PDB file of C-alpha atoms in Angstrom:
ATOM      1  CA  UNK A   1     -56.501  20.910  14.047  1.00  0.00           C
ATOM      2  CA  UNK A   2     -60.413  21.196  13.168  1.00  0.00           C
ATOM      3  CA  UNK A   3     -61.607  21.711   9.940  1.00  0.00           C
ATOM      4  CA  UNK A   4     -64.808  21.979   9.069  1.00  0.00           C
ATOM      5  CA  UNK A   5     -65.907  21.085   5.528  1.00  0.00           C
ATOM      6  CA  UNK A   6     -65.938  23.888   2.922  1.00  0.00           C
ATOM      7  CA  UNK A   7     -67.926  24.689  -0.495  1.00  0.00           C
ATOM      8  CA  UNK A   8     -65.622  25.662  -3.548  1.00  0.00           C
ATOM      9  CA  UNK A   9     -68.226  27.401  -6.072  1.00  0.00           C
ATOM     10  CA  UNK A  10     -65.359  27.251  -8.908  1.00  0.00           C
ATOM     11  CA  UNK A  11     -65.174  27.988 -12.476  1.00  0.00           C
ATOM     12  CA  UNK A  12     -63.256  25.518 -14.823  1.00  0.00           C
ATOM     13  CA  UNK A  13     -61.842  26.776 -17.771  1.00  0.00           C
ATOM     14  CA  UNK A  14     -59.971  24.965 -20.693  1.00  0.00           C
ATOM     15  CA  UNK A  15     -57.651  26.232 -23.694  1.00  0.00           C
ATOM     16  CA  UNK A  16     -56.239  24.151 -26.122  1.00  0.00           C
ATOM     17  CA  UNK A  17     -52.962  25.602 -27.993  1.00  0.00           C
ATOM     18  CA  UNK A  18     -51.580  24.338 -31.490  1.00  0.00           C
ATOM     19  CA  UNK A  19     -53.203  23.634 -34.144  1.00  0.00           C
ATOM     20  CA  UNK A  20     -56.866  23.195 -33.931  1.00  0.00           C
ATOM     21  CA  UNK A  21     -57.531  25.848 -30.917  1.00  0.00           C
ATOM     22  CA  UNK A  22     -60.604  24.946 -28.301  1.00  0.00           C
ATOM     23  CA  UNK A  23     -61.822  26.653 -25.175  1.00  0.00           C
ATOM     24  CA  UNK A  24     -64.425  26.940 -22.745  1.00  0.00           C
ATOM     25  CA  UNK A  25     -65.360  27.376 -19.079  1.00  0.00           C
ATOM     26  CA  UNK A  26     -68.371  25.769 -16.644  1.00  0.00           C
ATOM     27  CA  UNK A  27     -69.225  26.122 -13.238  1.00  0.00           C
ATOM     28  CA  UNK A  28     -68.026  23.271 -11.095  1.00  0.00           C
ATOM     29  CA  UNK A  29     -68.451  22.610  -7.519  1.00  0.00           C
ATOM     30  CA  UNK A  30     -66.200  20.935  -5.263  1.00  0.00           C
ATOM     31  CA  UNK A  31     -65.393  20.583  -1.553  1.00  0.00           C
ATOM     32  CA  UNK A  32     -62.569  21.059   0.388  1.00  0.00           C
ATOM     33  CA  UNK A  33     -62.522  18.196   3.717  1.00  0.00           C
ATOM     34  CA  UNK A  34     -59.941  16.927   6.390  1.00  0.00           C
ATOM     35  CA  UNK A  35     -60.901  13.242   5.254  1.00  0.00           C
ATOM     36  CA  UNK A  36     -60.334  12.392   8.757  1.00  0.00           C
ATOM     37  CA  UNK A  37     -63.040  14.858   9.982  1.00  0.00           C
ATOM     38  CA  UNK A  38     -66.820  13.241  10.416  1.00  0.00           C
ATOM     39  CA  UNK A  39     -68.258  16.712  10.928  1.00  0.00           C
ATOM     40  CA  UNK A  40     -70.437  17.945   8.063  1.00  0.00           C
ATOM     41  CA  UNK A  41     -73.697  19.634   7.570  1.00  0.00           C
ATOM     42  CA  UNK A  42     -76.771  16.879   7.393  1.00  0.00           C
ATOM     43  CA  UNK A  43     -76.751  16.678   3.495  1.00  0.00           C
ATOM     44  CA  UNK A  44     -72.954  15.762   3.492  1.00  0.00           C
ATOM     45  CA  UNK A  45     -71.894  12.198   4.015  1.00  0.00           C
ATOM     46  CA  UNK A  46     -68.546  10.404   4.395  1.00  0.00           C
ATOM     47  CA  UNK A  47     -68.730   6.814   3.495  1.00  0.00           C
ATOM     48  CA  UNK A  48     -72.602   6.682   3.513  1.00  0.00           C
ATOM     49  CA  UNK A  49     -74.849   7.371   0.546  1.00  0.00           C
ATOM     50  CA  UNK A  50     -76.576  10.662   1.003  1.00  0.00           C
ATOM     51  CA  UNK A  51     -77.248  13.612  -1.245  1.00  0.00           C
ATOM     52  CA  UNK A  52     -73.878  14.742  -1.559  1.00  0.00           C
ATOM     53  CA  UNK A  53     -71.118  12.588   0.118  1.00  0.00           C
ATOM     54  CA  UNK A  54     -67.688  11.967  -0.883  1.00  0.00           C
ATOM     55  CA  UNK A  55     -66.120   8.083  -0.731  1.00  0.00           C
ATOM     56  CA  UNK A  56     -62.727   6.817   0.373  1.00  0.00           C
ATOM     57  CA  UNK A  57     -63.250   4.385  -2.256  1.00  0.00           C
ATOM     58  CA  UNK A  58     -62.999   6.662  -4.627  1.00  0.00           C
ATOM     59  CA  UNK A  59     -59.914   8.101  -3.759  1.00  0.00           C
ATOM     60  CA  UNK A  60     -56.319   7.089  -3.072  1.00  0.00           C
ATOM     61  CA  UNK A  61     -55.386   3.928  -5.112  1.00  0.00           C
ATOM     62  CA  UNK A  62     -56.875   2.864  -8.108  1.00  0.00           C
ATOM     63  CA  UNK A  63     -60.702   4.053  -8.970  1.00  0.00           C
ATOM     64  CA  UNK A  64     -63.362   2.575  -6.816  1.00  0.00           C
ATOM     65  CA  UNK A  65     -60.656   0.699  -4.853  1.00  0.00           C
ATOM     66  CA  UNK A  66     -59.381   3.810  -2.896  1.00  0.00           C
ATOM     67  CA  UNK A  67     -57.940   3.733   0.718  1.00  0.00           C
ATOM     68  CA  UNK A  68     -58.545   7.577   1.240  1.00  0.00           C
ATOM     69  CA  UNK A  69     -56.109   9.129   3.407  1.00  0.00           C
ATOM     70  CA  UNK A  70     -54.908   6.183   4.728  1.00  0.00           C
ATOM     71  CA  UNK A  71     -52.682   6.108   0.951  1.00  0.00           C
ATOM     72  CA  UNK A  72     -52.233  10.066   0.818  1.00  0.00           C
ATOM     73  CA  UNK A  73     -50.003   9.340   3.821  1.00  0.00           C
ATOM     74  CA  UNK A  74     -48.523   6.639   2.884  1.00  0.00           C
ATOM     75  CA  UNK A  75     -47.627   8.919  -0.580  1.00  0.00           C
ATOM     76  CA  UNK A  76     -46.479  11.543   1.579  1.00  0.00           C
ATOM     77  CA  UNK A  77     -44.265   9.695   4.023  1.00  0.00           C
ATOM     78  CA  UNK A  78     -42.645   7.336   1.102  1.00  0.00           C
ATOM     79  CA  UNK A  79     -41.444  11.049  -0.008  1.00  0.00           C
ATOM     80  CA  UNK A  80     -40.151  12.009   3.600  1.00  0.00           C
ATOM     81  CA  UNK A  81     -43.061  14.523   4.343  1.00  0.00           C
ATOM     82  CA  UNK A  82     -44.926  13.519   7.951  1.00  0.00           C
ATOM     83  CA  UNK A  83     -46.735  15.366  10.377  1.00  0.00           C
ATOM     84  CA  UNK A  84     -48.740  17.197   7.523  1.00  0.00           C
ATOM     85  CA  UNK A  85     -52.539  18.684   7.453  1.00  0.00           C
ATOM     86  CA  UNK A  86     -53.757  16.280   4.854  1.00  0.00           C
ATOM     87  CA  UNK A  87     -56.802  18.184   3.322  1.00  0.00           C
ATOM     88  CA  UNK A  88     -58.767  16.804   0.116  1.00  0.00           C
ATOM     89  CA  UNK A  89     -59.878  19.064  -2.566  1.00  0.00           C
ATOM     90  CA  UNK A  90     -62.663  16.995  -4.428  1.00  0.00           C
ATOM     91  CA  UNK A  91     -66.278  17.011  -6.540  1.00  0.00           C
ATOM     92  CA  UNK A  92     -68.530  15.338  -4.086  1.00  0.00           C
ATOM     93  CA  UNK A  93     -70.751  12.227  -5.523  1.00  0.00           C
ATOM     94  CA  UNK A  94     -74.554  13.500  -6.143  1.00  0.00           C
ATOM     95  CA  UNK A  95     -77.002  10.712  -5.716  1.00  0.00           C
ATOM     96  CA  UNK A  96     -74.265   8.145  -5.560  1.00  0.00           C
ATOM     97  CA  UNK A  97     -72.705   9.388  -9.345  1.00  0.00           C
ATOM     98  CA  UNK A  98     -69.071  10.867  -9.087  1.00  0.00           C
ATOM     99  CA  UNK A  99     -66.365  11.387 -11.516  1.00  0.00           C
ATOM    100  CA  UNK A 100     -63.688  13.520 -11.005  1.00  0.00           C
ATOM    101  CA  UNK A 101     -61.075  14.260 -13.785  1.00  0.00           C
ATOM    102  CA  UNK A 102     -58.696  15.528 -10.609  1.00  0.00           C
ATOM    103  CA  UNK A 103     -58.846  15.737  -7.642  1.00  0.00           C
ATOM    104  CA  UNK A 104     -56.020  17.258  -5.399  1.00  0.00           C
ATOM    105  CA  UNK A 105     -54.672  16.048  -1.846  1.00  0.00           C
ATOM    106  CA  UNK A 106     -53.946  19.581   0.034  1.00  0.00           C
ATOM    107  CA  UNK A 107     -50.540  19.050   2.782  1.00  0.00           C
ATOM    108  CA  UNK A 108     -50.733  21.899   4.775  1.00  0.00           C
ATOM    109  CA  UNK A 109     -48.315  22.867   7.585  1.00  0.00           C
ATOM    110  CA  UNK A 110     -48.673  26.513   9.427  1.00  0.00           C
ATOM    111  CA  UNK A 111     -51.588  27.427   7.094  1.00  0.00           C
ATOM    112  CA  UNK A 112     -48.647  26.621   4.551  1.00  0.00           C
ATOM    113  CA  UNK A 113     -49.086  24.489   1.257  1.00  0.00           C
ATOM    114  CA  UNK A 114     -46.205  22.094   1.178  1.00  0.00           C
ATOM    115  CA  UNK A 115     -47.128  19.528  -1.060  1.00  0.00           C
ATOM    116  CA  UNK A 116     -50.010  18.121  -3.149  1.00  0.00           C
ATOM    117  CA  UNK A 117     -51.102  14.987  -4.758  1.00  0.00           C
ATOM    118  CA  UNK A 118     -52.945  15.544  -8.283  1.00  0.00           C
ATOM    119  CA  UNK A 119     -55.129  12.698  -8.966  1.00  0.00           C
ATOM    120  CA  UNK A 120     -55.634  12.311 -11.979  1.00  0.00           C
ATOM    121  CA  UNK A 121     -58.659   9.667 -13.973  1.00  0.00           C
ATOM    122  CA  UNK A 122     -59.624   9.506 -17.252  1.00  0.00           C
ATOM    123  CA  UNK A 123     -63.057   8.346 -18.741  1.00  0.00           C
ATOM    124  CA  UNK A 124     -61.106   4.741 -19.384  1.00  0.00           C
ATOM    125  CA  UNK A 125     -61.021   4.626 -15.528  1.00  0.00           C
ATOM    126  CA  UNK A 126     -57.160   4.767 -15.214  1.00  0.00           C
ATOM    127  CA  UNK A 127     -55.909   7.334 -13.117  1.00  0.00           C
ATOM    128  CA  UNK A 128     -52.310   8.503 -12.620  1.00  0.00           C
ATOM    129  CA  UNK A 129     -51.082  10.957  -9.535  1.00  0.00           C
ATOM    130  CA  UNK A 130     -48.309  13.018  -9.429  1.00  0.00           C
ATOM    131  CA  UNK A 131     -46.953  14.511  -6.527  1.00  0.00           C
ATOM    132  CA  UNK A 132     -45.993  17.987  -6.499  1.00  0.00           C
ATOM    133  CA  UNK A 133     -43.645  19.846  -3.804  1.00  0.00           C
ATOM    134  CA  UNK A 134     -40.504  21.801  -3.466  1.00  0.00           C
ATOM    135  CA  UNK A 135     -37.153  20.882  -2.638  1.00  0.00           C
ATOM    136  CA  UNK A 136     -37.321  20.049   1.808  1.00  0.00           C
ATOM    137  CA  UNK A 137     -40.881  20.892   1.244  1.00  0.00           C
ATOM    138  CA  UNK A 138     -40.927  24.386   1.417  1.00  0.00           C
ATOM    139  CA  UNK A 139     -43.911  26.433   0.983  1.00  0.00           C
ATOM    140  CA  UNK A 140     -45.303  26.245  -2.399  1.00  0.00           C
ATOM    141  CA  UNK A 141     -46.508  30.077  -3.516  1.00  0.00           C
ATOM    142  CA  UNK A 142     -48.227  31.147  -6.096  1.00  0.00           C
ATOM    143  CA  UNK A 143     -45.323  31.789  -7.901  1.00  0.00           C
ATOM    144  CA  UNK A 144     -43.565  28.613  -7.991  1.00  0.00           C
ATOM    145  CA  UNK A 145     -43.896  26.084 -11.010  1.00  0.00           C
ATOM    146  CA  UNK A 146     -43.911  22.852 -10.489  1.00  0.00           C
ATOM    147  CA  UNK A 147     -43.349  20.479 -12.862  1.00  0.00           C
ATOM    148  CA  UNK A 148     -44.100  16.318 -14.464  1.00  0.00           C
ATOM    149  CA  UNK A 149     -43.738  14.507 -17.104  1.00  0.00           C
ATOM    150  CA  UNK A 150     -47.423  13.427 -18.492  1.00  0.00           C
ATOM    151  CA  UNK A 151     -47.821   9.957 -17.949  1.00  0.00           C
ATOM    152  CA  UNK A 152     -51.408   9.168 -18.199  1.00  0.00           C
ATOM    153  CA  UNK A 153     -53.760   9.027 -21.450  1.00  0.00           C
ATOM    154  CA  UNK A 154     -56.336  12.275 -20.314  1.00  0.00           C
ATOM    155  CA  UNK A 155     -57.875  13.073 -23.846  1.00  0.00           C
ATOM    156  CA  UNK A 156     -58.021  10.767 -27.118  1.00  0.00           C
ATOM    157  CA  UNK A 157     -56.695  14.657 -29.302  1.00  0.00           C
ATOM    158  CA  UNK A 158     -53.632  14.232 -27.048  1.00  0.00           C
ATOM    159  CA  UNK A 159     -50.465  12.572 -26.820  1.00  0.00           C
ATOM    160  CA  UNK A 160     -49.131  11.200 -24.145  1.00  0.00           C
ATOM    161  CA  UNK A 161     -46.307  12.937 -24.392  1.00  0.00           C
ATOM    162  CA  UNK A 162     -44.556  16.815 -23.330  1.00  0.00           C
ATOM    163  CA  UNK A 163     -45.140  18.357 -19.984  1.00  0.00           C
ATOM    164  CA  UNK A 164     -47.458  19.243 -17.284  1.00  0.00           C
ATOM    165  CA  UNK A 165     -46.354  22.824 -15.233  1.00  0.00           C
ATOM    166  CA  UNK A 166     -48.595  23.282 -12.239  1.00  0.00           C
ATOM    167  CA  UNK A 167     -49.203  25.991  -9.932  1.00  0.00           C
ATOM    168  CA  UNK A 168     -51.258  26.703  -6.915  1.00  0.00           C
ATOM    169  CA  UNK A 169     -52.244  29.511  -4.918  1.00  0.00           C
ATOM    170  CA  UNK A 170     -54.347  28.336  -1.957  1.00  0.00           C
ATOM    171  CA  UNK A 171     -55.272  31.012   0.086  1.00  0.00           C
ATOM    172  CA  UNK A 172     -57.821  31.387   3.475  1.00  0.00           C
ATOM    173  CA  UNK A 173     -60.472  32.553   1.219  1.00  0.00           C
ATOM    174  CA  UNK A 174     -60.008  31.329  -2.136  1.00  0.00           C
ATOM    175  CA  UNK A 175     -58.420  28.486  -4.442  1.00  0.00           C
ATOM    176  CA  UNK A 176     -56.561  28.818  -8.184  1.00  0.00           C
ATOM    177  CA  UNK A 177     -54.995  26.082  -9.466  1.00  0.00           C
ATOM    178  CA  UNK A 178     -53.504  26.971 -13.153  1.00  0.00           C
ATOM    179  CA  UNK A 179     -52.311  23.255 -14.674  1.00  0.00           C
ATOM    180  CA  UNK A 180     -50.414  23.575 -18.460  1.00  0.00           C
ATOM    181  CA  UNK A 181     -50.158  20.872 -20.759  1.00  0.00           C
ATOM    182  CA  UNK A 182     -47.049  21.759 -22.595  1.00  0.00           C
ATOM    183  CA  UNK A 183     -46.116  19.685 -25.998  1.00  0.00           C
ATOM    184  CA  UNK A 184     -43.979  21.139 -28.062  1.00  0.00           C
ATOM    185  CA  UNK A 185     -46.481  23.805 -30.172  1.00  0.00           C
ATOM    186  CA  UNK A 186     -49.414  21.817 -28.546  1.00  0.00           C
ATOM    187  CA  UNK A 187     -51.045  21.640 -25.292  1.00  0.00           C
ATOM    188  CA  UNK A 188     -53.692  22.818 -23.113  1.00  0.00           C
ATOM    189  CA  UNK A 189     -54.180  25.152 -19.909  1.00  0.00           C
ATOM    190  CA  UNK A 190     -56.514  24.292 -17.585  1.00  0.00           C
ATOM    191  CA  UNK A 191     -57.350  26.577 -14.550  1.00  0.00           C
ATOM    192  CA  UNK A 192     -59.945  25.813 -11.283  1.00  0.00           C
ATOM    193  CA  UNK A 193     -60.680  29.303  -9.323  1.00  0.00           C
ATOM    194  CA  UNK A 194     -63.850  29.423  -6.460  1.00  0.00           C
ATOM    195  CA  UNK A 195     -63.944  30.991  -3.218  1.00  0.00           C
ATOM    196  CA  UNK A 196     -63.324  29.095  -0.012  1.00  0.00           C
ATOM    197  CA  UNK A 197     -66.742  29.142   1.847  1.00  0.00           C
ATOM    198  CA  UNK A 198     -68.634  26.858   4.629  1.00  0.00           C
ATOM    199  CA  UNK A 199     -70.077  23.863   3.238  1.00  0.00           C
ATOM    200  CA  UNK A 200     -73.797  24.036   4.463  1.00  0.00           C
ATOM    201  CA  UNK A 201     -77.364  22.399   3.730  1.00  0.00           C
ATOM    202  CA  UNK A 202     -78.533  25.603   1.665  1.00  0.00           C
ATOM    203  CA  UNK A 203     -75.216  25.357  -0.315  1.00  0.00           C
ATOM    204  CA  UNK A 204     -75.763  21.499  -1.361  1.00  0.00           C
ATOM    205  CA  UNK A 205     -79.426  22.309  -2.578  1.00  0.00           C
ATOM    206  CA  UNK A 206     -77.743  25.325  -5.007  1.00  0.00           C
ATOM    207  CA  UNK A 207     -75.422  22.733  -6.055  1.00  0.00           C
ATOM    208  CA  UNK A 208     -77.484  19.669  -6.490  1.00  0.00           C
ATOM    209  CA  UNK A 209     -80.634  21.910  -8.302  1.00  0.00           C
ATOM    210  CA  UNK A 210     -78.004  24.435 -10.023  1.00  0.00           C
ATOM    211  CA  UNK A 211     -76.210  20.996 -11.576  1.00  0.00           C
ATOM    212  CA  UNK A 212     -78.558  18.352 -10.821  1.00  0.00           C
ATOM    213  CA  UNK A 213     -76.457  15.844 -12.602  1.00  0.00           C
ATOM    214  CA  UNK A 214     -73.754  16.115 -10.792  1.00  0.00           C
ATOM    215  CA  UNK A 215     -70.882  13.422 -12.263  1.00  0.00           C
ATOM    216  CA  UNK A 216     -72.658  12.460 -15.275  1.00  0.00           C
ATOM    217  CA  UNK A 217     -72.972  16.584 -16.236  1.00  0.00           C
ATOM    218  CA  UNK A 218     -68.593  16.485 -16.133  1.00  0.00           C
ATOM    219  CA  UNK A 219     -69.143  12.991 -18.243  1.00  0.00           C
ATOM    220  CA  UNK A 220     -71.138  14.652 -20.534  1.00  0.00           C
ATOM    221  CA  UNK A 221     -69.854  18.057 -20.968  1.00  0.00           C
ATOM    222  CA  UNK A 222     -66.346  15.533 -21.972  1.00  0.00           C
ATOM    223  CA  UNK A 223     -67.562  14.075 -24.478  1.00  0.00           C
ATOM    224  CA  UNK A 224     -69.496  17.043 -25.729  1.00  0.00           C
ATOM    225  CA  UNK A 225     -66.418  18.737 -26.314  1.00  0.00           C
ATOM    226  CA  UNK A 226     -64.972  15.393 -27.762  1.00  0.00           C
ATOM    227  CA  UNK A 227     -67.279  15.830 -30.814  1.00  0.00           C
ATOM    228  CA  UNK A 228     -66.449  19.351 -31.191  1.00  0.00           C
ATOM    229  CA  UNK A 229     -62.773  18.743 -31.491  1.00  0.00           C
ATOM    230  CA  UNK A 230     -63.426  15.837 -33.633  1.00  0.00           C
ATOM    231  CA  UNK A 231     -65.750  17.599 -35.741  1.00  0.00           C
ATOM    232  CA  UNK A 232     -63.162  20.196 -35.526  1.00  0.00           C
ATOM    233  CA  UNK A 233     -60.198  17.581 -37.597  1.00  0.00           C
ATOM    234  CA  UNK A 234     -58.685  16.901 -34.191  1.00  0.00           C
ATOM    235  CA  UNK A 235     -57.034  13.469 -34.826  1.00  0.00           C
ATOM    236  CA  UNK A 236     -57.943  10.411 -32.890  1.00  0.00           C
ATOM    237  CA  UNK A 237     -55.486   8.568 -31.115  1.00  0.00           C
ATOM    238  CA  UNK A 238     -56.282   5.331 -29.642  1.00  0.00           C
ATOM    239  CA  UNK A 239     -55.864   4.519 -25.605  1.00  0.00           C
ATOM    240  CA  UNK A 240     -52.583   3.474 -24.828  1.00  0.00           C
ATOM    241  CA  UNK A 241     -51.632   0.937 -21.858  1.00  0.00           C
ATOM    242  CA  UNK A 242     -51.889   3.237 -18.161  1.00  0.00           C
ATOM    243  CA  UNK A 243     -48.441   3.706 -16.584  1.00  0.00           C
ATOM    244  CA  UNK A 244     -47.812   1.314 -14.195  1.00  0.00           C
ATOM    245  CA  UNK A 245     -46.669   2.995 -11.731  1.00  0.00           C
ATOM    246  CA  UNK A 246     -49.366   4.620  -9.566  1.00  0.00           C
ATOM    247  CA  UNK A 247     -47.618   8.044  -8.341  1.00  0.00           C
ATOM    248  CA  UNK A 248     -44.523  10.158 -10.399  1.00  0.00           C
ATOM    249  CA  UNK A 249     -42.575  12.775  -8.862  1.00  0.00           C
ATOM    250  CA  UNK A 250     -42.440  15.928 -10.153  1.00  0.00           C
ATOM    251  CA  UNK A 251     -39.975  18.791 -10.246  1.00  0.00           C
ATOM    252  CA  UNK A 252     -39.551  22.422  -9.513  1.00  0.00           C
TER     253      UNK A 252
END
């Protein structure tokens, strides 16, 4: 099936619960690309540097040693789920600089969501996935929950400890993906919302001259909020050894 590469123009938006209470929002852009596809307006690269371009390398394995679809699959079938639409839901590299906190691989059957992969990195450069679908795979709606154990050190005001609950409504003109961190009275909910739209030239300038930075903006705007928690009394806990296993299941 063709797919041509789309232009998320999302909003992020982060609230911590408990005790010391923390929110905010930015604009965040990300693309949505059959990794298979080479199509792509002349500002969009796979595999090559360019403007805006987004790297197997990146994804799919460990950071910077990714294998791209190729491991999606390979996630997918270990779980019994073949003969999927693999789709991947990412923040493209500007100038060469990426970092994505998560990224999401999209299984799609009959314009159906059946399963995703949330890929999940932290500023340490461990990542963690966890792979989200229903019992046989049936369509995930917006109103199903999904949930996994957390398993990966995300923020050093966290433990690694309680809950994640994710949910996902992907629709033919929009995405909203709601993920709660639930630990006991603490936590945090964290939402990504944009409209679906072709990926084109004039929509990479926007992006690149609208948030120049690209990665190291997200790198920054993390650490930013760091010292406001800290300042804040937010405790510090130190970084504890990554899982070792590279994908968890999760549950409905």
């Amino acid at each position: 099936m063709s797919f041509e590469p789309q232009h998320i123009r999302a909003e992020t938006t982060h609230a911590r619960r408990g005790s010391i209470r923390h929110a905010f929002t930015h604009a965040v852009d990300y693309v949505l690309i059959d990794p298979e596809a080479g199509t792509g307006p002349t500002l969009f690269r796979r595999n090559r540097p360019g403007l805006s371009a987004v790297h197997d390398r990146h994804h799919g394995g460990a950071p910077k040693k990714g294998r791209g679809r190729a491991w999606a699959v390979e996630v997918f079938g270990a779980a019994g789920l073949e003969d999927a639409q693999i789709l991947l839901l990412t923040q493209p590299a500007i100038l060469g600089r990426v970092f994505n906190p998560v990224s999401f691989w999209l299984a799609m059957r009959g314009g159906d969501l059946i399963a995703v992969i949330a890929e999940v990195t932290n500023t340490f450069g461990d990542r963690h996935s966890y792979l989200c679908h229903l019992p046989g795979f049936a369509p995930i709606t917006p109103e199903d929950e999904i949930s996994a154990r957390k398993l990966l050190h995300v923020s050093p005001f966290q433990d690694v400890a309680g809950r994640y609950r994710f949910r996902f409504r992907i629709e033919p003109d929009s995405i909203a993906i709601r993920i709660a961190h639930e630990d006991g009275e603490e936590g945090v909910i964290a939402t990504l919302t944009g409209p679906r739209e072709p990926l084109t030239n004039a929509a990479i300038l926007r992006m690149s001259i609208a948030r120049p930075f690209g990665a190291a903006r997200t790198w920054m705007l993390i650490h930013w909020h760091a010292l406001r928690l800290k300042l804040k009394g937010a405790a510090f806990r130190p970084r504890p050894e990554p899982p070792k296993q590279e994908v968890s299941r999760c549950s409905s």
